[in-house]
């Protein structure tokens, strides 16, 4: 009898949870403290305003309906954060940002965008099928243990104070894309592979970003590419490039060796083997 | 003296805080998608894809190739900002678009269309690719192919002219013929990408 009652109770609880409808949002402004859990479906732009704060719980799925208001071929769904965002998933229950298309593709939605955000923390997040898996500008943020895949840009930033560690960035057009613009970025123990371009140094880099102890290997066109207006040199010490042979490493760079107007990419002290992204906290 | 120092410090802090926030095309989060027009011929498809891939891959800007029904339609779309650029031929520009008398001299013809497009239409002829196509030359003219770009597009993307001009003189008639042949039996985009890669332009 007890077992029967317990079973009924469990079923009722499961039923209640399973029956909880997804949160459906169109263009929405968040100006207070909100918490998302379960499934959140977005068809529009959700803006967390300066005074707003959004916490996303582990296991939450944020699904962007693919819609293109301006017909430019880039989806217009986005989560724009000007206030606070804490998206802290777990290894077992990551937070997923994805497309709602039946056949999803890159740029189905625009981006998760932190712009002058007061707080930005992403951990154990998966972001996929966006134009940019995440874009971070003019703020301090941490991005750890996350996965950026099937986007145009995986992780993109400019003018930030950013720590990015333990992330897996793969199958994007640009794995990591940045305009340094006096950023204090520190990228380490990230696995950046199988993108068209591993690291795209677009412009305005003064070689201040610390990008070391990452795996930047096996990217389809180049492991590192300098943008058209990146005339200053960039130094990327102590990374794993898939080889320790200097000539092979250099072949995977698009820099002054291809176009004299560009800066030179140098890769001193290349690592002898890949780093383990999961062990970034131990370093 | 003390208050002057304080003022200087405030100004420096303000400059550091506000300076990076000033809007700039390069900082655009997704940015404008550039549109390159192309007629439905292998030559036009290859040239449009050359432009699209070169711009897209060197700047990170999204660039799309969109169909144009005719030279006149492409020109109208360019004027209306429905396109940012397309490849035109000097003879067609002079005779069919500007309704001007033919000019037989290649350099004089290019100079004439470039000047009138710039002054009257706010369109810019960039450097010719390096070949002519007699099939596209109205009587008494030369058909030199070159990118024609909206002036306001070049203003929004200041490095664009320098980038596109890397293709100036890079394609002679024999090369164009080979590229067209390859595009006829395959993908114009793949053909264009291979050309750019072989030239180490991307």
Short mmCIF file of C-alpha atoms in Angstrom, two decimals:
data_model
loop_
_atom_site.label_atom_id
_atom_site.label_comp_id
_atom_site.label_asym_id
_atom_site.label_seq_id
_atom_site.Cartn_x
_atom_site.Cartn_y
_atom_site.Cartn_z
CA UNK A 1 0.00 0.00 0.00
CA UNK A 2 2.82 2.34 0.99
CA UNK A 3 4.63 1.59 -2.26
CA UNK A 4 1.46 2.27 -4.22
CA UNK A 5 0.97 5.62 -2.51
CA UNK A 6 4.62 6.52 -3.05
CA UNK A 7 4.38 5.56 -6.71
CA UNK A 8 1.25 7.69 -7.14
CA UNK A 9 2.96 10.61 -5.41
CA UNK A 10 6.02 10.31 -7.67
CA UNK A 11 3.83 10.12 -10.75
CA UNK A 12 1.88 13.19 -9.66
CA UNK A 13 5.10 15.14 -9.08
CA UNK A 14 6.56 14.03 -12.41
CA UNK A 15 3.26 14.82 -14.08
CA UNK A 16 3.22 18.32 -12.63
CA UNK A 17 6.79 18.97 -13.69
CA UNK A 18 6.31 17.51 -17.14
CA UNK A 19 3.10 19.41 -17.63
CA UNK A 20 4.72 22.74 -16.83
CA UNK A 21 4.36 24.67 -20.04
CA UNK A 22 7.36 26.37 -21.57
CA UNK A 23 7.78 30.07 -20.99
CA UNK A 24 6.93 31.79 -24.28
CA UNK A 25 8.43 35.22 -24.90
CA UNK A 26 8.22 37.70 -27.74
CA UNK A 27 9.98 41.08 -27.52
CA UNK A 28 10.41 41.39 -23.77
CA UNK A 29 12.09 43.71 -21.30
CA UNK A 30 13.34 42.37 -17.98
CA UNK A 31 13.79 45.17 -15.46
CA UNK A 32 13.51 43.13 -12.25
CA UNK A 33 15.03 39.88 -10.98
CA UNK A 34 13.89 36.83 -12.87
CA UNK A 35 14.78 33.17 -12.89
CA UNK A 36 14.41 30.89 -15.87
CA UNK A 37 14.09 27.13 -15.68
CA UNK A 38 12.71 24.39 -17.87
CA UNK A 39 12.15 25.49 -21.45
CA UNK A 40 12.06 29.11 -22.58
CA UNK A 41 10.95 29.85 -26.13
CA UNK A 42 11.88 33.21 -27.57
CA UNK A 43 10.53 34.81 -30.69
CA UNK A 44 11.98 38.29 -30.56
CA UNK A 45 14.50 40.23 -28.52
CA UNK A 46 14.64 39.73 -24.77
CA UNK A 47 16.48 42.59 -23.09
CA UNK A 48 17.73 42.47 -19.53
CA UNK A 49 17.86 46.16 -18.71
CA UNK A 50 20.43 47.85 -16.48
CA UNK A 51 18.35 47.30 -13.36
CA UNK A 52 17.34 43.80 -14.36
CA UNK A 53 18.94 40.51 -13.46
CA UNK A 54 18.41 37.11 -14.99
CA UNK A 55 19.44 33.82 -13.43
CA UNK A 56 19.20 30.75 -15.62
CA UNK A 57 19.12 27.44 -13.77
CA UNK A 58 20.91 24.24 -14.76
CA UNK A 59 19.17 22.21 -17.44
CA UNK A 60 17.28 25.16 -18.89
CA UNK A 61 16.75 25.14 -22.65
CA UNK A 62 16.43 28.54 -24.29
CA UNK A 63 15.03 27.98 -27.77
CA UNK A 64 14.97 30.79 -30.33
CA UNK A 65 12.37 30.61 -33.07
CA UNK A 66 14.09 31.22 -36.38
CA UNK A 67 12.64 34.43 -37.79
CA UNK A 68 14.23 37.10 -39.91
CA UNK A 69 12.57 40.50 -39.60
CA UNK A 70 14.88 42.41 -41.90
CA UNK A 71 15.47 39.70 -44.46
CA UNK A 72 19.26 39.82 -44.15
CA UNK A 73 19.53 36.07 -43.75
CA UNK A 74 20.46 36.36 -40.07
CA UNK A 75 17.87 35.39 -37.48
CA UNK A 76 16.65 38.19 -35.24
CA UNK A 77 16.08 36.35 -31.98
CA UNK A 78 18.45 37.45 -29.24
CA UNK A 79 19.06 37.74 -25.53
CA UNK A 80 20.59 41.15 -24.86
CA UNK A 81 22.02 41.70 -21.40
CA UNK A 82 22.69 45.20 -20.12
CA UNK A 83 22.06 44.29 -16.50
CA UNK A 84 23.08 41.01 -14.88
CA UNK A 85 23.19 37.48 -16.21
CA UNK A 86 24.16 34.38 -14.29
CA UNK A 87 23.82 31.25 -16.41
CA UNK A 88 25.48 28.60 -14.31
CA UNK A 89 24.76 25.11 -15.55
CA UNK A 90 26.45 21.91 -14.49
CA UNK A 91 28.31 19.25 -16.44
CA UNK A 92 25.31 16.94 -16.05
CA UNK A 93 22.72 19.66 -16.70
CA UNK A 94 24.13 22.30 -19.01
CA UNK A 95 22.12 25.35 -20.05
CA UNK A 96 21.38 25.21 -23.77
CA UNK A 97 20.80 28.14 -26.13
CA UNK A 98 19.64 26.77 -29.46
CA UNK A 99 17.53 27.16 -32.56
CA UNK A 100 13.94 26.04 -32.77
CA UNK A 101 14.23 25.22 -36.49
CA UNK A 102 13.41 21.71 -37.66
CA UNK A 103 16.71 21.74 -39.54
CA UNK A 104 18.85 24.16 -37.55
CA UNK A 105 21.77 26.02 -39.08
CA UNK A 106 24.19 28.77 -38.17
CA UNK A 107 22.60 32.21 -37.75
CA UNK A 108 19.07 30.91 -37.07
CA UNK A 109 19.16 33.34 -34.15
CA UNK A 110 21.37 36.33 -33.58
CA UNK A 111 23.23 36.02 -30.31
CA UNK A 112 23.52 36.03 -26.59
CA UNK A 113 24.88 39.54 -26.26
CA UNK A 114 26.41 41.11 -23.16
CA UNK A 115 26.75 44.82 -23.77
CA UNK A 116 27.86 47.06 -20.90
CA UNK A 117 26.46 44.30 -18.66
CA UNK A 118 26.77 44.79 -14.93
CA UNK A 119 27.41 41.10 -14.38
CA UNK A 120 28.07 38.26 -16.78
CA UNK A 121 28.77 34.68 -15.84
CA UNK A 122 28.39 31.71 -18.14
CA UNK A 123 29.35 28.25 -16.96
CA UNK A 124 28.44 24.91 -18.49
CA UNK A 125 26.49 26.57 -21.26
CA UNK A 126 25.99 25.20 -24.77
CA UNK A 127 25.29 27.84 -27.42
CA UNK A 128 24.60 26.71 -30.96
CA UNK A 129 23.14 27.74 -34.33
CA UNK A 130 23.49 31.45 -33.61
CA UNK A 131 25.24 34.15 -35.57
CA UNK A 132 27.41 34.48 -32.46
CA UNK A 133 27.25 31.90 -29.70
CA UNK A 134 28.06 34.76 -27.37
CA UNK A 135 29.21 38.33 -27.91
CA UNK A 136 30.68 40.29 -25.01
CA UNK A 137 31.45 43.99 -25.23
CA UNK A 138 32.34 46.72 -22.73
CA UNK A 139 31.98 44.68 -19.57
CA UNK A 140 33.56 42.15 -17.24
CA UNK A 141 32.54 38.53 -17.76
CA UNK A 142 33.58 34.94 -17.22
CA UNK A 143 32.88 32.13 -19.65
CA UNK A 144 33.92 28.70 -18.45
CA UNK A 145 33.33 25.01 -19.18
CA UNK A 146 31.02 25.90 -22.03
CA UNK A 147 30.58 24.76 -25.59
CA UNK A 148 30.11 26.98 -28.66
CA UNK A 149 29.31 25.11 -31.83
CA UNK A 150 27.62 25.48 -35.23
CA UNK A 151 27.64 29.29 -35.12
CA UNK A 152 29.18 31.88 -37.41
CA UNK A 153 31.21 33.19 -34.46
CA UNK A 154 31.63 30.91 -31.47
CA UNK A 155 32.92 33.36 -28.87
CA UNK A 156 33.27 37.01 -29.86
CA UNK A 157 34.43 39.97 -27.82
CA UNK A 158 35.87 43.45 -27.82
CA UNK A 159 36.82 45.94 -25.11
CA UNK A 160 36.24 43.55 -22.23
CA UNK A 161 37.67 42.21 -19.06
CA UNK A 162 37.13 38.57 -19.91
CA UNK A 163 38.17 35.25 -18.50
CA UNK A 164 37.43 32.37 -20.86
CA UNK A 165 38.65 28.97 -19.74
CA UNK A 166 37.82 25.33 -20.23
CA UNK A 167 35.55 25.98 -23.21
CA UNK A 168 35.14 23.83 -26.29
CA UNK A 169 34.75 25.91 -29.42
CA UNK A 170 34.20 23.90 -32.55
CA UNK A 171 32.44 23.75 -35.92
CA UNK A 172 31.94 27.50 -36.19
CA UNK A 173 33.06 29.71 -39.04
CA UNK A 174 35.21 31.66 -36.56
CA UNK A 175 35.95 29.88 -33.31
CA UNK A 176 37.04 32.94 -31.35
CA UNK A 177 36.72 36.34 -32.96
CA UNK A 178 37.91 39.49 -31.28
CA UNK A 179 38.80 43.13 -31.59
CA UNK A 180 41.05 43.68 -28.65
CA UNK A 181 40.49 47.42 -28.22
CA UNK A 182 42.24 47.52 -24.86
CA UNK A 183 40.61 44.33 -23.64
CA UNK A 184 42.03 42.54 -20.64
CA UNK A 185 41.17 39.14 -21.95
CA UNK A 186 42.66 35.94 -20.62
CA UNK A 187 41.87 32.81 -22.62
CA UNK A 188 43.34 29.55 -21.41
CA UNK A 189 42.60 25.84 -21.53
CA UNK A 190 40.11 26.29 -24.32
CA UNK A 191 39.83 23.68 -27.05
CA UNK A 192 39.45 25.55 -30.34
CA UNK A 193 39.28 23.12 -33.23
CA UNK A 194 37.34 22.14 -36.38
CA UNK A 195 36.30 25.72 -37.09
CA UNK A 196 36.96 27.32 -40.46
CA UNK A 197 39.18 29.81 -38.63
CA UNK A 198 40.32 29.07 -35.09
CA UNK A 199 41.18 32.58 -33.93
CA UNK A 200 40.14 35.61 -35.97
CA UNK A 201 42.06 38.71 -34.87
CA UNK A 202 39.87 41.23 -36.64
CA UNK A 203 41.53 44.56 -35.81
CA UNK A 204 42.81 46.89 -33.07
CA UNK A 205 44.85 44.27 -31.26
CA UNK A 206 47.81 45.66 -29.35
CA UNK A 207 48.95 42.18 -28.39
CA UNK A 208 47.69 42.60 -24.83
CA UNK A 209 45.18 39.75 -24.69
CA UNK A 210 46.67 36.68 -23.00
CA UNK A 211 45.88 33.66 -25.11
CA UNK A 212 47.96 30.77 -23.88
CA UNK A 213 47.69 27.10 -22.94
CA UNK A 214 44.86 26.50 -25.36
CA UNK A 215 44.48 23.88 -28.06
CA UNK A 216 44.23 25.80 -31.32
CA UNK A 217 44.54 22.99 -33.79
CA UNK A 218 42.83 21.27 -36.67
CA UNK A 219 40.92 24.31 -37.88
CA UNK A 220 39.96 23.92 -41.51
CA UNK A 221 41.42 27.03 -43.13
CA UNK A 222 43.67 28.64 -40.58
CA UNK A 223 44.33 28.29 -36.89
CA UNK A 224 44.87 32.05 -36.72
CA UNK A 225 43.82 34.68 -39.21
CA UNK A 226 44.57 38.38 -39.09
CA UNK A 227 41.80 40.72 -40.24
CA UNK A 228 42.36 43.16 -43.05
CA UNK A 229 43.31 46.01 -40.73
CA UNK A 230 45.32 44.15 -38.11
CA UNK A 231 48.75 45.57 -38.84
CA UNK A 232 50.32 44.96 -35.42
CA UNK A 233 51.96 41.69 -34.50
CA UNK A 234 50.22 39.19 -32.23
CA UNK A 235 51.98 36.82 -29.86
CA UNK A 236 50.35 33.56 -28.81
CA UNK A 237 52.72 31.75 -26.49
CA UNK A 238 52.49 28.23 -25.08
CA UNK A 239 49.56 26.85 -27.05
CA UNK A 240 49.11 23.46 -28.67
CA UNK A 241 48.99 23.83 -32.44
CA UNK A 242 48.71 20.19 -33.44
CA UNK A 243 52.44 20.11 -34.06
CA UNK A 244 55.66 21.43 -32.61
CA UNK A 245 57.20 21.93 -36.06
CA UNK A 246 57.56 25.71 -36.56
CA UNK A 247 57.00 25.54 -40.31
CA UNK A 248 53.77 23.58 -39.90
CA UNK A 249 52.56 25.94 -37.20
CA UNK A 250 53.28 28.98 -39.37
CA UNK A 251 51.44 27.43 -42.30
CA UNK A 252 48.28 27.54 -40.24
CA UNK A 253 48.49 31.33 -39.85
CA UNK A 254 47.18 33.95 -42.25
CA UNK A 255 49.36 36.95 -41.48
CA UNK A 256 52.21 39.01 -42.90
CA UNK A 257 53.56 35.93 -44.62
CA UNK A 258 50.50 36.07 -46.91
CA UNK A 259 49.88 39.81 -46.99
CA UNK A 260 52.66 42.30 -46.20
CA UNK A 261 50.16 44.81 -44.81
CA UNK A 262 49.28 42.49 -41.92
CA UNK A 263 51.01 41.92 -38.62
CA UNK A 264 52.94 38.78 -37.87
CA UNK A 265 51.61 35.96 -35.69
CA UNK A 266 54.23 34.38 -33.49
CA UNK A 267 53.80 31.26 -31.40
CA UNK A 268 56.72 30.99 -28.99
CA UNK A 269 57.22 27.93 -26.81
CA UNK A 270 54.58 25.77 -28.47
CA UNK A 271 53.26 23.03 -26.22
CA UNK A 272 54.27 19.45 -26.96
CA UNK A 273 50.73 18.14 -26.58
CA UNK A 274 47.15 19.23 -26.00
CA UNK A 275 45.91 20.65 -22.73
CA UNK A 276 42.91 19.18 -20.98
CA UNK A 277 40.17 21.83 -20.93
CA UNK A 278 38.45 20.08 -18.03
CA UNK A 279 41.46 20.72 -15.82
CA UNK A 280 41.64 24.48 -16.18
CA UNK A 281 40.87 25.15 -12.52
CA UNK A 282 43.80 23.01 -11.44
CA UNK A 283 46.21 25.36 -13.22
CA UNK B 1 47.47 73.01 -8.90
CA UNK B 2 45.88 70.20 -6.92
CA UNK B 3 42.47 70.82 -8.51
CA UNK B 4 44.10 70.91 -11.96
CA UNK B 5 45.58 67.48 -11.33
CA UNK B 6 42.20 66.24 -10.15
CA UNK B 7 40.56 67.61 -13.30
CA UNK B 8 43.21 65.96 -15.49
CA UNK B 9 42.66 62.66 -13.74
CA UNK B 10 38.90 62.91 -14.27
CA UNK B 11 39.38 63.71 -17.95
CA UNK B 12 41.73 60.75 -18.42
CA UNK B 13 39.27 58.41 -16.72
CA UNK B 14 36.44 59.76 -18.87
CA UNK B 15 38.49 59.35 -22.06
CA UNK B 16 39.33 55.77 -21.17
CA UNK B 17 35.74 55.01 -20.32
CA UNK B 18 34.07 56.68 -23.26
CA UNK B 19 36.73 56.30 -25.97
CA UNK B 20 36.23 52.62 -26.67
CA UNK B 21 32.47 53.06 -26.65
CA UNK B 22 32.43 55.38 -29.61
CA UNK B 23 30.59 53.74 -32.48
CA UNK B 24 32.72 52.34 -35.26
CA UNK B 25 31.84 50.17 -38.23
CA UNK B 26 34.49 47.69 -37.21
CA UNK B 27 32.87 47.29 -33.80
CA UNK B 28 29.44 46.56 -35.22
CA UNK B 29 28.04 43.49 -33.51
CA UNK B 30 26.70 41.79 -36.60
CA UNK B 31 26.91 44.67 -39.00
CA UNK B 32 25.34 45.33 -42.30
CA UNK B 33 25.12 42.45 -44.73
CA UNK B 34 26.73 43.46 -48.00
CA UNK B 35 24.93 42.46 -51.18
CA UNK B 36 26.74 41.70 -54.41
CA UNK B 37 24.63 41.47 -57.55
CA UNK B 38 25.28 38.89 -60.24
CA UNK B 39 23.68 38.07 -63.56
CA UNK B 40 23.03 34.44 -64.32
CA UNK B 41 26.19 33.77 -66.31
CA UNK B 42 29.26 31.78 -65.22
CA UNK B 43 31.45 34.87 -65.59
CA UNK B 44 29.23 37.06 -63.43
CA UNK B 45 28.78 34.31 -60.85
CA UNK B 46 32.52 33.75 -60.52
CA UNK B 47 33.32 37.46 -60.26
CA UNK B 48 30.56 38.13 -57.74
CA UNK B 49 31.71 35.21 -55.62
CA UNK B 50 35.30 36.44 -55.79
CA UNK B 51 34.15 39.74 -54.32
CA UNK B 52 31.87 38.13 -51.74
CA UNK B 53 34.40 35.63 -50.46
CA UNK B 54 37.29 38.08 -50.43
CA UNK B 55 35.32 40.67 -48.46
CA UNK B 56 33.66 38.16 -46.17
CA UNK B 57 36.78 36.27 -45.25
CA UNK B 58 39.13 39.20 -44.85
CA UNK B 59 36.80 41.45 -42.86
CA UNK B 60 34.33 39.09 -41.22
CA UNK B 61 31.45 40.98 -42.81
CA UNK B 62 28.53 38.90 -44.01
CA UNK B 63 28.29 39.13 -47.80
CA UNK B 64 25.60 37.61 -49.99
CA UNK B 65 25.46 37.15 -53.76
CA UNK B 66 22.00 38.00 -55.05
CA UNK B 67 20.63 37.52 -58.56
CA UNK B 68 20.15 40.38 -61.00
CA UNK B 69 18.02 39.96 -64.10
CA UNK B 70 20.00 42.31 -66.34
CA UNK B 71 22.63 45.03 -66.37
CA UNK B 72 19.90 47.65 -66.19
CA UNK B 73 18.23 45.89 -63.28
CA UNK B 74 21.51 45.59 -61.42
CA UNK B 75 22.21 49.27 -62.00
CA UNK B 76 18.76 50.27 -60.72
CA UNK B 77 19.20 48.07 -57.66
CA UNK B 78 22.55 49.69 -56.99
CA UNK B 79 21.03 53.16 -57.18
CA UNK B 80 18.28 52.15 -54.77
CA UNK B 81 20.78 50.58 -52.35
CA UNK B 82 19.23 47.18 -52.90
CA UNK B 83 22.75 46.16 -53.91
CA UNK B 84 26.11 47.39 -52.66
CA UNK B 85 28.09 46.39 -55.74
CA UNK B 86 28.17 44.35 -58.90
CA UNK B 87 30.53 43.81 -61.79
CA UNK B 88 29.88 45.99 -64.83
CA UNK B 89 31.60 46.43 -68.18
CA UNK B 90 32.80 49.82 -69.35
CA UNK B 91 31.08 49.69 -72.72
CA UNK B 92 27.72 48.82 -71.22
CA UNK B 93 28.18 51.53 -68.61
CA UNK B 94 28.92 54.14 -71.23
CA UNK B 95 26.37 53.26 -73.90
CA UNK B 96 23.48 51.47 -72.19
CA UNK B 97 23.51 53.03 -68.72
CA UNK B 98 24.79 56.55 -69.34
CA UNK B 99 23.35 56.68 -72.88
CA UNK B 100 26.60 58.27 -74.04
CA UNK B 101 28.46 57.86 -77.32
CA UNK B 102 30.83 54.89 -77.60
CA UNK B 103 34.52 55.38 -76.91
CA UNK B 104 36.96 53.01 -78.58
CA UNK B 105 40.02 53.71 -76.46
CA UNK B 106 40.09 51.42 -73.41
CA UNK B 107 41.71 53.83 -70.96
CA UNK B 108 39.64 56.81 -72.11
CA UNK B 109 36.44 54.79 -71.83
CA UNK B 110 37.24 53.67 -68.29
CA UNK B 111 38.10 57.24 -67.31
CA UNK B 112 34.87 58.56 -68.81
CA UNK B 113 32.52 56.12 -67.09
CA UNK B 114 34.39 56.38 -63.80
CA UNK B 115 34.06 60.16 -63.75
CA UNK B 116 30.41 60.34 -64.71
CA UNK B 117 29.34 57.50 -62.39
CA UNK B 118 31.16 59.21 -59.54
CA UNK B 119 29.86 62.70 -60.16
CA UNK B 120 26.32 61.97 -61.30
CA UNK B 121 25.43 58.70 -59.63
CA UNK B 122 27.60 58.45 -56.49
CA UNK B 123 28.89 55.13 -57.75
CA UNK B 124 32.56 54.22 -57.86
CA UNK B 125 34.29 52.13 -60.49
CA UNK B 126 37.17 50.31 -58.79
CA UNK B 127 40.19 48.88 -60.58
CA UNK B 128 39.39 46.67 -63.59
CA UNK B 129 39.97 42.95 -63.13
CA UNK B 130 42.32 42.84 -66.10
CA UNK B 131 40.32 41.38 -68.99
CA UNK B 132 37.84 42.51 -71.61
CA UNK B 133 34.95 40.50 -73.00
CA UNK B 134 34.08 41.43 -76.60
CA UNK B 135 30.70 39.71 -76.27
CA UNK B 136 29.69 42.38 -73.80
CA UNK B 137 30.87 45.38 -75.81
CA UNK B 138 28.23 47.50 -77.52
CA UNK B 139 29.38 48.65 -80.97
CA UNK B 140 32.50 50.78 -80.96
CA UNK B 141 33.36 50.20 -77.30
CA UNK B 142 35.56 48.03 -75.17
CA UNK B 143 34.16 45.74 -72.42
CA UNK B 144 36.52 46.01 -69.51
CA UNK B 145 35.12 44.39 -66.37
CA UNK B 146 35.37 46.17 -63.02
CA UNK B 147 33.50 46.29 -59.72
CA UNK B 148 31.06 49.18 -59.35
CA UNK B 149 30.33 50.06 -55.73
CA UNK B 150 28.01 52.50 -53.99
CA UNK B 151 29.93 55.45 -52.61
CA UNK B 152 28.15 55.29 -49.27
CA UNK B 153 29.11 51.64 -48.92
CA UNK B 154 32.76 52.62 -49.35
CA UNK B 155 32.30 55.30 -46.70
CA UNK B 156 30.84 52.81 -44.25
CA UNK B 157 33.66 50.35 -44.92
CA UNK B 158 36.74 52.50 -45.45
CA UNK B 159 39.06 49.58 -46.12
CA UNK B 160 36.81 48.06 -48.75
CA UNK B 161 38.23 49.79 -51.84
CA UNK B 162 41.78 48.81 -50.92
CA UNK B 163 40.66 45.22 -50.38
CA UNK B 164 38.66 44.89 -53.59
CA UNK B 165 41.47 46.49 -55.55
CA UNK B 166 43.64 43.53 -54.66
CA UNK B 167 41.73 41.88 -57.51
CA UNK B 168 42.67 44.71 -59.86
CA UNK B 169 44.60 43.35 -62.82
CA UNK B 170 44.59 39.89 -61.25
CA UNK B 171 42.48 38.15 -63.92
CA UNK B 172 43.54 38.19 -67.55
CA UNK B 173 41.35 36.88 -70.37
CA UNK B 174 42.85 33.40 -70.33
CA UNK B 175 42.38 33.10 -66.57
CA UNK B 176 38.79 34.30 -66.82
CA UNK B 177 38.11 31.73 -69.50
CA UNK B 178 39.49 28.97 -67.29
CA UNK B 179 37.46 30.13 -64.31
CA UNK B 180 34.29 30.28 -66.40
CA UNK B 181 34.95 26.81 -67.73
CA UNK B 182 35.44 25.45 -64.24
CA UNK B 183 32.31 27.21 -63.00
CA UNK B 184 30.32 25.77 -65.89
CA UNK B 185 30.92 22.28 -64.61
CA UNK B 186 30.98 23.04 -60.90
CA UNK B 187 30.22 25.61 -58.25
CA UNK B 188 31.14 29.23 -58.97
CA UNK B 189 31.71 29.70 -55.26
CA UNK B 190 34.20 26.82 -55.08
CA UNK B 191 35.98 28.08 -58.19
CA UNK B 192 36.24 31.58 -56.75
CA UNK B 193 37.45 30.32 -53.39
CA UNK B 194 40.15 28.18 -55.01
CA UNK B 195 41.36 31.13 -57.09
CA UNK B 196 41.61 33.36 -54.02
CA UNK B 197 43.34 30.67 -52.03
CA UNK B 198 45.83 29.98 -54.81
CA UNK B 199 46.61 33.69 -54.98
CA UNK B 200 46.94 33.74 -51.17
CA UNK B 201 44.32 36.45 -50.97
CA UNK B 202 42.37 34.53 -48.32
#
